[in-house]
């Protein structure tokens, strides 16, 4: 029996290669755990048990003949319900599309399958991907945080993060416009990657029904993996990233190597707080401890935002771009202040580029708070203590506006026992620098820990 709540996708891939377990046995274990645990957290929306078992058997037969499809051969995975997967619904949590079963795979799902992964099902999400702090809809219900079922797993990829944390999947794929990978990863204590914008393909990641697909010109969206180890993020990115369609005839994508391989060699920018969005004391403490340990480990620490970055202006501009993105999807809205926001975006990208000439990564909070209580009020009426619900997008907006790769890594727990996490911002197109740094952080903070389910 494999320990489903702690084993990483890379580790289970090695076990499969060594013959220590079969893919059929793994899929059976995952399905059994889903029956046992999913009623507690409601992370998995739909399963494809019979198909997954058939594919696992074929995977085992293929391995017995001395052949493998790729680095995920025989590994059970799940994806967020908004990714098209043939034979599964893709309703985006909207009752109007509850029966919208799709007949073709999205690019991400197709590439996971081509690497040998076994798709076991898909996971819950916020209604129309419209909530960064919670995961609920009228089709599948509310997803709870595996660490505390009175609290949220985050949104909109809340089901994705909860499934990984609860041992219901070895690897997940989510989407991030306004923190929808990063906030759930932080709330549930798992690793998450928002890749450099444009790195992973968006085809088959489309709104249901007649509204049609999301254009690749919709720059705020980035889709990426969630996992129980930083190395799994690298593994997933390598099998899913790169151009598609006509662009694939012109160029190839490869993962640029990390700038550094030892913590002592990293030049680390640090911002642990900001008057525009003060971090709660219970979360600030483990983040401060992390920075102290980084210094002790020999990393070069440089405090402060990059010169030329005004975090409040970035936050406002990102909000403007989100409004433009929504207008693009619905066909309504006007240019308004978009030109001004675009000027801030390009200035921010240039400032980050200059900063990363001397700094390798920048570490900052993901959110001002750890996992928040579940709340069924309309979003505009919600508060977190005395603070606005919408303040949760302040910290995630900083790398998002410039389209930078960002890894969320668990770094311990608050005094109340909730996961604490950091956001690791890397140079554009140097995703592996941020991934490697997250991987090395485990030396200081300990590896991923499973929730007490």
mmCIF file of N, CA and C in Angstrom, residues 9 12-13 16 23 55 59 62-63 67-77 105-119 171 173 232 234-241:
data_model
loop_
_atom_site.group_PDB
_atom_site.id
_atom_site.type_symbol
_atom_site.label_atom_id
_atom_site.label_comp_id
_atom_site.label_asym_id
_atom_site.label_seq_id
_atom_site.Cartn_x
_atom_site.Cartn_y
_atom_site.Cartn_z
ATOM 1 N N UNK A 9 4.206 12.614 -6.805
ATOM 2 C CA UNK A 9 4.050 12.010 -8.129
ATOM 3 C C UNK A 9 5.372 11.435 -8.618
ATOM 4 N N UNK A 12 6.064 8.144 -6.734
ATOM 5 C CA UNK A 12 5.236 7.022 -7.159
ATOM 6 C C UNK A 12 5.614 6.583 -8.569
ATOM 7 N N UNK A 13 6.078 7.514 -9.400
ATOM 8 C CA UNK A 13 6.577 7.146 -10.714
ATOM 9 C C UNK A 13 7.775 6.214 -10.596
ATOM 10 N N UNK A 16 6.565 2.781 -9.505
ATOM 11 C CA UNK A 16 5.993 2.068 -10.650
ATOM 12 C C UNK A 16 7.098 1.494 -11.530
ATOM 13 N N UNK A 23 -0.018 0.225 -11.688
ATOM 14 C CA UNK A 23 -0.918 1.343 -11.886
ATOM 15 C C UNK A 23 -2.337 0.976 -11.482
ATOM 16 N N UNK A 55 -7.485 2.017 -18.359
ATOM 17 C CA UNK A 55 -6.260 2.669 -18.815
ATOM 18 C C UNK A 55 -5.065 2.261 -17.958
ATOM 19 N N UNK A 59 -1.714 0.481 -19.141
ATOM 20 C CA UNK A 59 -0.426 1.055 -18.760
ATOM 21 C C UNK A 59 0.494 -0.020 -18.196
ATOM 22 N N UNK A 62 1.678 -2.291 -20.995
ATOM 23 C CA UNK A 62 2.699 -1.605 -21.795
ATOM 24 C C UNK A 62 4.059 -1.661 -21.088
ATOM 25 N N UNK A 63 4.060 -1.433 -19.782
ATOM 26 C CA UNK A 63 5.307 -1.493 -19.021
ATOM 27 C C UNK A 63 5.878 -2.905 -19.020
ATOM 28 N N UNK A 67 7.967 -0.917 -22.363
ATOM 29 C CA UNK A 67 7.764 0.397 -22.937
ATOM 30 C C UNK A 67 7.036 1.300 -21.940
ATOM 31 N N UNK A 68 7.313 2.593 -22.012
ATOM 32 C CA UNK A 68 6.583 3.569 -21.200
ATOM 33 C C UNK A 68 6.216 4.759 -22.071
ATOM 34 N N UNK A 69 5.124 5.409 -21.700
ATOM 35 C CA UNK A 69 4.649 6.556 -22.476
ATOM 36 C C UNK A 69 5.395 7.832 -22.132
ATOM 37 N N UNK A 70 5.849 7.947 -20.899
ATOM 38 C CA UNK A 70 6.512 9.169 -20.478
ATOM 39 C C UNK A 70 6.739 9.171 -18.984
ATOM 40 N N UNK A 71 7.160 10.297 -18.414
ATOM 41 C CA UNK A 71 7.554 10.358 -16.999
ATOM 42 C C UNK A 71 6.412 10.190 -16.008
ATOM 43 N N UNK A 72 5.165 10.261 -16.472
ATOM 44 C CA UNK A 72 4.016 10.061 -15.577
ATOM 45 C C UNK A 72 3.321 8.733 -15.863
ATOM 46 N N UNK A 73 4.022 7.801 -16.472
ATOM 47 C CA UNK A 73 3.418 6.539 -16.895
ATOM 48 C C UNK A 73 2.775 5.814 -15.707
ATOM 49 N N UNK A 74 1.442 5.693 -15.764
ATOM 50 C CA UNK A 74 0.707 4.956 -14.745
ATOM 51 C C UNK A 74 0.344 5.731 -13.500
ATOM 52 N N UNK A 75 0.671 7.046 -13.458
ATOM 53 C CA UNK A 75 0.428 7.842 -12.251
ATOM 54 C C UNK A 75 -0.991 8.419 -12.283
ATOM 55 N N UNK A 76 -1.828 8.154 -11.258
ATOM 56 C CA UNK A 76 -3.182 8.728 -11.218
ATOM 57 C C UNK A 76 -3.142 10.230 -10.948
ATOM 58 N N UNK A 77 -3.894 10.992 -11.733
ATOM 59 C CA UNK A 77 -3.953 12.438 -11.577
ATOM 60 C C UNK A 77 -5.402 12.906 -11.688
ATOM 61 N N UNK A 105 -10.232 16.305 -25.291
ATOM 62 C CA UNK A 105 -9.363 16.754 -24.207
ATOM 63 C C UNK A 105 -8.812 18.150 -24.476
ATOM 64 N N UNK A 106 -8.646 18.914 -23.406
ATOM 65 C CA UNK A 106 -7.885 20.159 -23.490
ATOM 66 C C UNK A 106 -6.423 19.818 -23.769
ATOM 67 N N UNK A 107 -5.656 20.815 -24.150
ATOM 68 C CA UNK A 107 -4.237 20.585 -24.417
ATOM 69 C C UNK A 107 -3.514 20.057 -23.187
ATOM 70 N N UNK A 108 -3.834 20.609 -22.024
ATOM 71 C CA UNK A 108 -3.178 20.165 -20.791
ATOM 72 C C UNK A 108 -3.491 18.701 -20.512
ATOM 73 N N UNK A 109 -4.759 18.325 -20.590
ATOM 74 C CA UNK A 109 -5.135 16.935 -20.329
ATOM 75 C C UNK A 109 -4.495 16.004 -21.354
ATOM 76 N N UNK A 110 -4.508 16.396 -22.619
ATOM 77 C CA UNK A 110 -3.901 15.567 -23.666
ATOM 78 C C UNK A 110 -2.411 15.359 -23.404
ATOM 79 N N UNK A 111 -1.736 16.395 -22.945
ATOM 80 C CA UNK A 111 -0.297 16.271 -22.695
ATOM 81 C C UNK A 111 -0.013 15.449 -21.443
ATOM 82 N N UNK A 112 -0.856 15.563 -20.426
ATOM 83 C CA UNK A 112 -0.708 14.691 -19.257
ATOM 84 C C UNK A 112 -0.884 13.229 -19.659
ATOM 85 N N UNK A 113 -1.907 12.958 -20.459
ATOM 86 C CA UNK A 113 -2.129 11.585 -20.929
ATOM 87 C C UNK A 113 -0.958 11.098 -21.783
ATOM 88 N N UNK A 114 -0.446 11.969 -22.656
ATOM 89 C CA UNK A 114 0.675 11.575 -23.512
ATOM 90 C C UNK A 114 1.909 11.225 -22.688
ATOM 91 N N UNK A 115 2.026 11.826 -21.505
ATOM 92 C CA UNK A 115 3.138 11.512 -20.602
ATOM 93 C C UNK A 115 2.865 10.267 -19.774
ATOM 94 N N UNK A 116 1.698 9.632 -19.985
ATOM 95 C CA UNK A 116 1.380 8.380 -19.314
ATOM 96 C C UNK A 116 0.464 8.481 -18.124
ATOM 97 N N UNK A 117 0.039 9.704 -17.759
ATOM 98 C CA UNK A 117 -0.818 9.869 -16.593
ATOM 99 C C UNK A 117 -2.181 9.220 -16.798
ATOM 100 N N UNK A 118 -2.781 8.749 -15.705
ATOM 101 C CA UNK A 118 -4.125 8.176 -15.708
ATOM 102 C C UNK A 118 -5.071 9.186 -15.063
ATOM 103 N N UNK A 119 -5.977 9.743 -15.849
ATOM 104 C CA UNK A 119 -6.929 10.722 -15.323
ATOM 105 C C UNK A 119 -8.045 9.997 -14.580
ATOM 106 N N UNK A 171 -1.234 14.463 -8.454
ATOM 107 C CA UNK A 171 -0.881 15.675 -9.181
ATOM 108 C C UNK A 171 -2.151 16.316 -9.689
ATOM 109 N N UNK A 173 -3.951 19.920 -11.795
ATOM 110 C CA UNK A 173 -3.738 21.070 -12.669
ATOM 111 C C UNK A 173 -4.861 22.064 -12.439
ATOM 112 N N UNK A 232 7.667 17.969 -8.229
ATOM 113 C CA UNK A 232 6.516 17.580 -9.051
ATOM 114 C C UNK A 232 6.032 18.726 -9.934
ATOM 115 N N UNK A 234 7.988 20.884 -11.354
ATOM 116 C CA UNK A 234 8.912 20.859 -12.499
ATOM 117 C C UNK A 234 8.534 19.738 -13.464
ATOM 118 N N UNK A 235 8.262 18.560 -12.906
ATOM 119 C CA UNK A 235 7.876 17.408 -13.727
ATOM 120 C C UNK A 235 6.638 17.716 -14.557
ATOM 121 N N UNK A 236 5.617 18.278 -13.912
ATOM 122 C CA UNK A 236 4.363 18.579 -14.608
ATOM 123 C C UNK A 236 4.560 19.652 -15.666
ATOM 124 N N UNK A 237 5.343 20.675 -15.339
ATOM 125 C CA UNK A 237 5.548 21.758 -16.295
ATOM 126 C C UNK A 237 6.253 21.245 -17.549
ATOM 127 N N UNK A 238 7.216 20.379 -17.356
ATOM 128 C CA UNK A 238 7.960 19.869 -18.509
ATOM 129 C C UNK A 238 7.076 19.082 -19.476
ATOM 130 N N UNK A 239 6.039 18.424 -18.966
ATOM 131 C CA UNK A 239 5.212 17.614 -19.872
ATOM 132 C C UNK A 239 4.019 18.388 -20.426
ATOM 133 N N UNK A 240 3.726 19.550 -19.878
ATOM 134 C CA UNK A 240 2.538 20.279 -20.336
ATOM 135 C C UNK A 240 2.849 21.600 -21.033
ATOM 136 N N UNK A 241 4.023 22.164 -20.836
ATOM 137 C CA UNK A 241 4.325 23.496 -21.364
ATOM 138 C C UNK A 241 4.708 23.442 -22.836
#
